[in-house]
């Protein structure tokens, strides 16, 4: 089959790789219908996170089960399913607690030796604990299928950030970051009943989506100017709940500065370039809570799925460029140059 591989910074290739096969009785082989490129994939693309030459890549996908191992009870060939961005066994203490990202037998798609989502097919370990079944008729609805793909990562990650930030009905929320996760954070905050949502971002095409998703205000400034603008919008107090969806030191400093005393930050931006750390005394003095981290999206899919199926929540606008498998290298280039927000892949 054909799949995307990374060989060096900025060197993405679509190559022939071995077809996935059932290796363990808990596996399924899944034919990929939709995949996408994540902002976190760009760190490998830029050489800021190490990869072995020829390593597979991609962790967001959905598709159809082609074959199932003898111990798989929840899925059969022909089932339409979505995969969260890590696999998990579904039986350990962490999985039972809804923290599948800490499963001792779990792992990330595209890690060394595993399949990546940006290809024609994937071997899925621990299928019963990992996959979530989707209605079969969704396969014929292109917009819905695209919206459902967001369940594999960005929608659940935005929801995780909103929960970490303590978003509740009537609250004021600020969202730092106008990428796909930040925009899904806006969507999640709206779904949880936020009364006011302030989106921080400089790209009009993205902040227009933020407004569609429920943002009531947009702040285009950065740094201290952005902090002043949010303070002015909130009567000098700041936001009850702040979603941090970038991961840099500057974005976290901004998040702390615009959080209301007694408020909370939900952080989901993959940390990079933040080696000097934060001054915890500021957070201590102002009673600011910090919660978040890698999102256990498998725990959230059952809750979010009905709203996506009904159309009450539609994250599909975050995908603004569609490519075939051969177009994946150009998709990386487009996201790296910020001419695309999030690239949809149709193998």
GROMACS .gro file of C-alpha atoms in nm:
model
  347
    1UNK     CA    1   0.000   0.000   0.000
    2UNK     CA    2   0.097   0.367  -0.010
    3UNK     CA    3   0.159   0.584   0.294
    4UNK     CA    4   0.326   0.908   0.400
    5UNK     CA    5   0.677   0.881   0.542
    6UNK     CA    6   0.917   1.140   0.678
    7UNK     CA    7   1.287   1.120   0.593
    8UNK     CA    8   1.434   1.451   0.710
    9UNK     CA    9   1.310   1.802   0.788
   10UNK     CA   10   1.082   1.918   0.505
   11UNK     CA   11   1.126   1.583   0.329
   12UNK     CA   12   0.787   1.412   0.320
   13UNK     CA   13   0.728   1.128   0.076
   14UNK     CA   14   0.440   0.905  -0.025
   15UNK     CA   15   0.586   0.560  -0.071
   16UNK     CA   16   0.500   0.193  -0.100
   17UNK     CA   17   0.506   0.026   0.244
   18UNK     CA   18   0.404  -0.324   0.357
   19UNK     CA   19   0.031  -0.383   0.379
   20UNK     CA   20  -0.090  -0.400   0.740
   21UNK     CA   21  -0.192  -0.745   0.861
   22UNK     CA   22  -0.345  -0.885   1.177
   23UNK     CA   23  -0.057  -0.952   1.416
   24UNK     CA   24  -0.245  -0.999   1.743
   25UNK     CA   25  -0.597  -1.139   1.797
   26UNK     CA   26  -0.705  -0.797   1.932
   27UNK     CA   27  -0.608  -0.614   1.609
   28UNK     CA   28  -0.815  -0.490   1.321
   29UNK     CA   29  -0.696  -0.368   0.983
   30UNK     CA   30  -0.868  -0.046   0.886
   31UNK     CA   31  -0.896   0.107   0.538
   32UNK     CA   32  -0.858   0.483   0.574
   33UNK     CA   33  -1.135   0.700   0.428
   34UNK     CA   34  -1.029   1.032   0.578
   35UNK     CA   35  -0.713   1.153   0.748
   36UNK     CA   36  -0.557   1.492   0.808
   37UNK     CA   37  -0.243   1.682   0.899
   38UNK     CA   38  -0.215   1.810   1.255
   39UNK     CA   39  -0.035   2.123   1.368
   40UNK     CA   40   0.173   1.901   1.596
   41UNK     CA   41   0.292   1.708   1.287
   42UNK     CA   42   0.469   2.026   1.181
   43UNK     CA   43   0.722   1.993   1.464
   44UNK     CA   44   0.850   1.676   1.299
   45UNK     CA   45   0.826   1.837   0.956
   46UNK     CA   46   1.041   2.128   1.073
   47UNK     CA   47   1.290   1.902   1.246
   48UNK     CA   48   1.196   2.020   1.595
   49UNK     CA   49   1.103   1.669   1.708
   50UNK     CA   50   1.308   1.367   1.612
   51UNK     CA   51   1.193   1.107   1.361
   52UNK     CA   52   1.370   0.811   1.206
   53UNK     CA   53   1.416   0.829   0.827
   54UNK     CA   54   1.122   0.651   0.667
   55UNK     CA   55   0.905   0.666   0.979
   56UNK     CA   56   0.529   0.677   0.926
   57UNK     CA   57   0.328   0.982   1.029
   58UNK     CA   58  -0.029   1.094   1.096
   59UNK     CA   59  -0.255   1.032   1.395
   60UNK     CA   60  -0.603   1.147   1.289
   61UNK     CA   61  -0.812   0.914   1.075
   62UNK     CA   62  -1.136   0.726   1.030
   63UNK     CA   63  -1.223   0.442   0.799
   64UNK     CA   64  -1.375   0.101   0.740
   65UNK     CA   65  -1.274  -0.221   0.913
   66UNK     CA   66  -1.128  -0.461   0.655
   67UNK     CA   67  -1.031  -0.750   0.884
   68UNK     CA   68  -1.067  -0.829   1.255
   69UNK     CA   69  -0.865  -1.052   1.486
   70UNK     CA   70  -1.023  -1.352   1.658
   71UNK     CA   71  -1.054  -1.175   1.995
   72UNK     CA   72  -1.221  -0.861   1.859
   73UNK     CA   73  -1.583  -0.858   1.972
   74UNK     CA   74  -1.702  -0.503   1.903
   75UNK     CA   75  -1.621  -0.467   1.534
   76UNK     CA   76  -1.660  -0.661   1.212
   77UNK     CA   77  -1.548  -0.605   0.853
   78UNK     CA   78  -1.749  -0.326   0.697
   79UNK     CA   79  -1.792  -0.121   1.014
   80UNK     CA   80  -1.725   0.253   0.984
   81UNK     CA   81  -1.510   0.367   1.278
   82UNK     CA   82  -1.310   0.663   1.407
   83UNK     CA   83  -0.974   0.623   1.580
   84UNK     CA   84  -0.860   0.856   1.859
   85UNK     CA   85  -0.501   0.972   1.821
   86UNK     CA   86  -0.366   0.706   2.058
   87UNK     CA   87  -0.455   0.341   2.089
   88UNK     CA   88  -0.540   0.197   2.432
   89UNK     CA   89  -0.634  -0.143   2.568
   90UNK     CA   90  -0.959  -0.031   2.733
   91UNK     CA   91  -0.900  -0.256   3.035
   92UNK     CA   92  -0.637  -0.090   3.256
   93UNK     CA   93  -0.704   0.143   3.549
   94UNK     CA   94  -0.621   0.452   3.344
   95UNK     CA   95  -0.860   0.352   3.066
   96UNK     CA   96  -1.135   0.291   3.319
   97UNK     CA   97  -1.068   0.638   3.463
   98UNK     CA   98  -1.096   0.799   3.121
   99UNK     CA   99  -0.724   0.868   3.085
  100UNK     CA  100  -0.652   0.644   2.789
  101UNK     CA  101  -0.347   0.853   2.697
  102UNK     CA  102  -0.170   0.699   3.000
  103UNK     CA  103  -0.256   0.338   2.911
  104UNK     CA  104   0.062   0.132   2.972
  105UNK     CA  105  -0.003  -0.071   2.657
  106UNK     CA  106  -0.113   0.227   2.452
  107UNK     CA  107   0.076   0.423   2.192
  108UNK     CA  108   0.069   0.698   1.932
  109UNK     CA  109   0.006   0.638   1.564
  110UNK     CA  110   0.320   0.701   1.363
  111UNK     CA  111   0.553   0.614   1.650
  112UNK     CA  112   0.851   0.402   1.548
  113UNK     CA  113   0.732   0.066   1.423
  114UNK     CA  114   0.363   0.155   1.404
  115UNK     CA  115   0.139   0.261   1.117
  116UNK     CA  116   0.048   0.623   1.063
  117UNK     CA  117  -0.289   0.761   0.968
  118UNK     CA  118  -0.173   0.939   0.651
  119UNK     CA  119  -0.187   0.628   0.436
  120UNK     CA  120  -0.425   0.383   0.276
  121UNK     CA  121  -0.462   0.148   0.573
  122UNK     CA  122  -0.366   0.104   0.939
  123UNK     CA  123  -0.322  -0.188   1.177
  124UNK     CA  124  -0.513  -0.094   1.492
  125UNK     CA  125  -0.397  -0.264   1.816
  126UNK     CA  126  -0.654  -0.323   2.093
  127UNK     CA  127  -0.940  -0.237   1.859
  128UNK     CA  128  -1.216  -0.292   2.117
  129UNK     CA  129  -1.056  -0.042   2.355
  130UNK     CA  130  -0.958   0.208   2.090
  131UNK     CA  131  -1.210   0.248   1.809
  132UNK     CA  132  -1.559   0.398   1.819
  133UNK     CA  133  -1.825   0.282   1.575
  134UNK     CA  134  -1.997   0.537   1.353
  135UNK     CA  135  -2.330   0.511   1.167
  136UNK     CA  136  -2.273   0.334   0.837
  137UNK     CA  137  -2.466   0.593   0.637
  138UNK     CA  138  -2.221   0.865   0.742
  139UNK     CA  139  -1.979   0.724   0.482
  140UNK     CA  140  -2.194   0.872   0.204
  141UNK     CA  141  -2.216   1.221   0.359
  142UNK     CA  142  -1.896   1.406   0.279
  143UNK     CA  143  -1.950   1.701   0.516
  144UNK     CA  144  -2.052   1.478   0.804
  145UNK     CA  145  -1.759   1.244   0.746
  146UNK     CA  146  -1.525   1.543   0.761
  147UNK     CA  147  -1.687   1.667   1.083
  148UNK     CA  148  -1.657   1.319   1.237
  149UNK     CA  149  -1.286   1.312   1.156
  150UNK     CA  150  -1.238   1.600   1.403
  151UNK     CA  151  -1.337   1.357   1.682
  152UNK     CA  152  -1.002   1.183   1.636
  153UNK     CA  153  -0.817   1.479   1.787
  154UNK     CA  154  -0.896   1.849   1.753
  155UNK     CA  155  -1.258   1.855   1.871
  156UNK     CA  156  -1.182   1.637   2.173
  157UNK     CA  157  -0.867   1.837   2.245
  158UNK     CA  158  -1.059   2.164   2.236
  159UNK     CA  159  -1.316   2.007   2.470
  160UNK     CA  160  -1.038   1.891   2.704
  161UNK     CA  161  -0.904   2.247   2.717
  162UNK     CA  162  -1.248   2.389   2.790
  163UNK     CA  163  -1.301   2.141   3.073
  164UNK     CA  164  -0.955   2.218   3.214
  165UNK     CA  165  -1.033   2.588   3.204
  166UNK     CA  166  -1.356   2.530   3.393
  167UNK     CA  167  -1.590   2.664   3.126
  168UNK     CA  168  -1.947   2.667   3.251
  169UNK     CA  169  -2.274   2.838   3.160
  170UNK     CA  170  -2.245   3.216   3.178
  171UNK     CA  171  -1.865   3.226   3.198
  172UNK     CA  172  -1.629   3.452   3.005
  173UNK     CA  173  -1.370   3.256   2.807
  174UNK     CA  174  -1.057   3.368   2.624
  175UNK     CA  175  -0.889   3.142   2.367
  176UNK     CA  176  -0.519   3.188   2.293
  177UNK     CA  177  -0.442   3.044   1.949
  178UNK     CA  178  -0.630   3.051   1.619
  179UNK     CA  179  -0.529   2.707   1.491
  180UNK     CA  180  -0.769   2.417   1.455
  181UNK     CA  181  -0.747   2.327   1.825
  182UNK     CA  182  -0.805   2.684   1.938
  183UNK     CA  183  -1.105   2.711   1.706
  184UNK     CA  184  -1.243   2.385   1.842
  185UNK     CA  185  -1.186   2.531   2.187
  186UNK     CA  186  -1.422   2.813   2.087
  187UNK     CA  187  -1.673   2.554   1.968
  188UNK     CA  188  -1.637   2.358   2.293
  189UNK     CA  189  -1.677   2.670   2.507
  190UNK     CA  190  -1.995   2.762   2.321
  191UNK     CA  191  -2.128   2.407   2.364
  192UNK     CA  192  -2.062   2.426   2.740
  193UNK     CA  193  -2.262   2.746   2.772
  194UNK     CA  194  -2.004   3.026   2.780
  195UNK     CA  195  -2.169   3.366   2.756
  196UNK     CA  196  -1.871   3.555   2.617
  197UNK     CA  197  -1.584   3.408   2.413
  198UNK     CA  198  -1.282   3.619   2.324
  199UNK     CA  199  -1.071   3.471   2.044
  200UNK     CA  200  -0.710   3.585   2.017
  201UNK     CA  201  -0.580   3.559   1.661
  202UNK     CA  202  -0.437   3.766   1.378
  203UNK     CA  203  -0.560   3.578   1.071
  204UNK     CA  204  -0.896   3.705   0.950
  205UNK     CA  205  -0.993   3.380   0.779
  206UNK     CA  206  -0.943   3.197   1.107
  207UNK     CA  207  -1.108   3.453   1.331
  208UNK     CA  208  -1.404   3.453   1.093
  209UNK     CA  209  -1.440   3.081   1.167
  210UNK     CA  210  -1.406   3.161   1.538
  211UNK     CA  211  -1.701   3.399   1.511
  212UNK     CA  212  -1.901   3.131   1.328
  213UNK     CA  213  -1.817   2.890   1.610
  214UNK     CA  214  -1.940   3.131   1.878
  215UNK     CA  215  -1.669   3.389   1.949
  216UNK     CA  216  -1.823   3.720   2.057
  217UNK     CA  217  -1.500   3.921   2.039
  218UNK     CA  218  -1.170   3.901   1.851
  219UNK     CA  219  -0.836   4.038   1.972
  220UNK     CA  220  -0.576   4.062   1.694
  221UNK     CA  221  -0.295   4.207   1.906
  222UNK     CA  222  -0.016   4.001   2.063
  223UNK     CA  223   0.187   4.024   2.382
  224UNK     CA  224   0.112   4.309   2.620
  225UNK     CA  225  -0.121   4.473   2.368
  226UNK     CA  226  -0.335   4.159   2.363
  227UNK     CA  227  -0.335   4.146   2.743
  228UNK     CA  228  -0.450   4.508   2.760
  229UNK     CA  229  -0.724   4.445   2.503
  230UNK     CA  230  -0.865   4.146   2.692
  231UNK     CA  231  -0.851   4.337   3.020
  232UNK     CA  232  -1.041   4.624   2.860
  233UNK     CA  233  -1.307   4.386   2.727
  234UNK     CA  234  -1.352   4.232   3.072
  235UNK     CA  235  -1.369   4.543   3.286
  236UNK     CA  236  -1.007   4.505   3.393
  237UNK     CA  237  -1.054   4.160   3.546
  238UNK     CA  238  -0.969   3.910   3.273
  239UNK     CA  239  -1.149   3.591   3.169
  240UNK     CA  240  -1.283   3.329   3.409
  241UNK     CA  241  -1.157   3.054   3.179
  242UNK     CA  242  -0.863   3.067   2.939
  243UNK     CA  243  -0.783   2.807   2.674
  244UNK     CA  244  -0.415   2.791   2.576
  245UNK     CA  245  -0.382   2.615   2.239
  246UNK     CA  246  -0.036   2.713   2.114
  247UNK     CA  247   0.228   2.577   2.351
  248UNK     CA  248   0.493   2.850   2.341
  249UNK     CA  249   0.627   3.039   2.640
  250UNK     CA  250   0.475   3.362   2.506
  251UNK     CA  251   0.130   3.206   2.461
  252UNK     CA  252   0.134   3.070   2.816
  253UNK     CA  253   0.245   3.405   2.957
  254UNK     CA  254  -0.040   3.568   2.770
  255UNK     CA  255  -0.281   3.308   2.908
  256UNK     CA  256  -0.172   3.375   3.266
  257UNK     CA  257  -0.192   3.751   3.220
  258UNK     CA  258  -0.549   3.747   3.086
  259UNK     CA  259  -0.690   3.503   3.343
  260UNK     CA  260  -0.915   3.652   3.606
  261UNK     CA  261  -0.802   3.605   3.967
  262UNK     CA  262  -0.949   3.273   4.080
  263UNK     CA  263  -0.982   3.155   3.721
  264UNK     CA  264  -0.825   2.863   3.539
  265UNK     CA  265  -0.620   2.788   3.230
  266UNK     CA  266  -0.684   2.478   3.022
  267UNK     CA  267  -0.363   2.411   2.831
  268UNK     CA  268  -0.343   2.176   2.535
  269UNK     CA  269  -0.084   2.337   2.309
  270UNK     CA  270   0.207   2.094   2.265
  271UNK     CA  271   0.489   2.262   2.462
  272UNK     CA  272   0.776   2.390   2.250
  273UNK     CA  273   1.023   2.672   2.306
  274UNK     CA  274   0.925   2.718   2.671
  275UNK     CA  275   1.249   2.625   2.842
  276UNK     CA  276   1.263   2.918   3.082
  277UNK     CA  277   0.933   2.822   3.239
  278UNK     CA  278   0.669   3.030   3.416
  279UNK     CA  279   0.676   3.226   3.737
  280UNK     CA  280   0.449   3.017   3.959
  281UNK     CA  281   0.439   3.293   4.221
  282UNK     CA  282   0.214   3.495   3.987
  283UNK     CA  283  -0.030   3.206   3.962
  284UNK     CA  284  -0.003   3.143   4.335
  285UNK     CA  285  -0.076   3.504   4.429
  286UNK     CA  286  -0.378   3.524   4.197
  287UNK     CA  287  -0.519   3.177   4.269
  288UNK     CA  288  -0.497   3.069   3.905
  289UNK     CA  289  -0.541   2.699   3.836
  290UNK     CA  290  -0.363   2.519   3.552
  291UNK     CA  291  -0.513   2.200   3.412
  292UNK     CA  292  -0.479   2.018   3.083
  293UNK     CA  293  -0.220   1.824   2.890
  294UNK     CA  294  -0.253   1.559   2.624
  295UNK     CA  295  -0.625   1.506   2.568
  296UNK     CA  296  -0.778   1.161   2.631
  297UNK     CA  297  -1.010   1.206   2.335
  298UNK     CA  298  -1.126   0.842   2.348
  299UNK     CA  299  -1.307   0.932   2.670
  300UNK     CA  300  -1.485   1.225   2.504
  301UNK     CA  301  -1.595   1.074   2.172
  302UNK     CA  302  -1.914   0.909   2.309
  303UNK     CA  303  -2.022   1.243   2.459
  304UNK     CA  304  -1.941   1.455   2.154
  305UNK     CA  305  -2.053   1.212   1.883
  306UNK     CA  306  -2.430   1.273   1.913
  307UNK     CA  307  -2.387   1.649   1.874
  308UNK     CA  308  -2.171   1.603   1.563
  309UNK     CA  309  -2.420   1.358   1.413
  310UNK     CA  310  -2.709   1.596   1.477
  311UNK     CA  311  -2.523   1.896   1.338
  312UNK     CA  312  -2.545   2.081   1.669
  313UNK     CA  313  -2.164   2.090   1.662
  314UNK     CA  314  -1.992   2.115   1.323
  315UNK     CA  315  -1.612   2.139   1.330
  316UNK     CA  316  -1.577   2.074   0.955
  317UNK     CA  317  -1.488   2.438   0.866
  318UNK     CA  318  -1.143   2.393   1.025
  319UNK     CA  319  -1.051   2.184   0.720
  320UNK     CA  320  -0.981   2.442   0.452
  321UNK     CA  321  -0.767   2.244   0.206
  322UNK     CA  322  -0.827   1.894   0.071
  323UNK     CA  323  -0.563   1.677  -0.093
  324UNK     CA  324  -0.526   1.321  -0.211
  325UNK     CA  325  -0.249   1.105  -0.075
  326UNK     CA  326  -0.004   1.229  -0.337
  327UNK     CA  327  -0.076   1.585  -0.223
  328UNK     CA  328   0.023   1.529   0.141
  329UNK     CA  329   0.376   1.678   0.104
  330UNK     CA  330   0.224   1.992  -0.047
  331UNK     CA  331  -0.028   1.992   0.238
  332UNK     CA  332   0.253   2.005   0.491
  333UNK     CA  333   0.410   2.293   0.301
  334UNK     CA  334   0.080   2.481   0.297
  335UNK     CA  335   0.029   2.442   0.672
  336UNK     CA  336   0.391   2.531   0.746
  337UNK     CA  337   0.354   2.850   0.541
  338UNK     CA  338   0.015   2.919   0.704
  339UNK     CA  339  -0.167   2.926   0.371
  340UNK     CA  340  -0.382   2.641   0.504
  341UNK     CA  341  -0.538   2.601   0.848
  342UNK     CA  342  -0.583   2.222   0.850
  343UNK     CA  343  -0.541   1.985   0.557
  344UNK     CA  344  -0.791   1.706   0.493
  345UNK     CA  345  -0.651   1.394   0.327
  346UNK     CA  346  -0.866   1.164   0.113
  347UNK     CA  347  -0.659   0.852   0.039
   0.00000   0.00000   0.00000
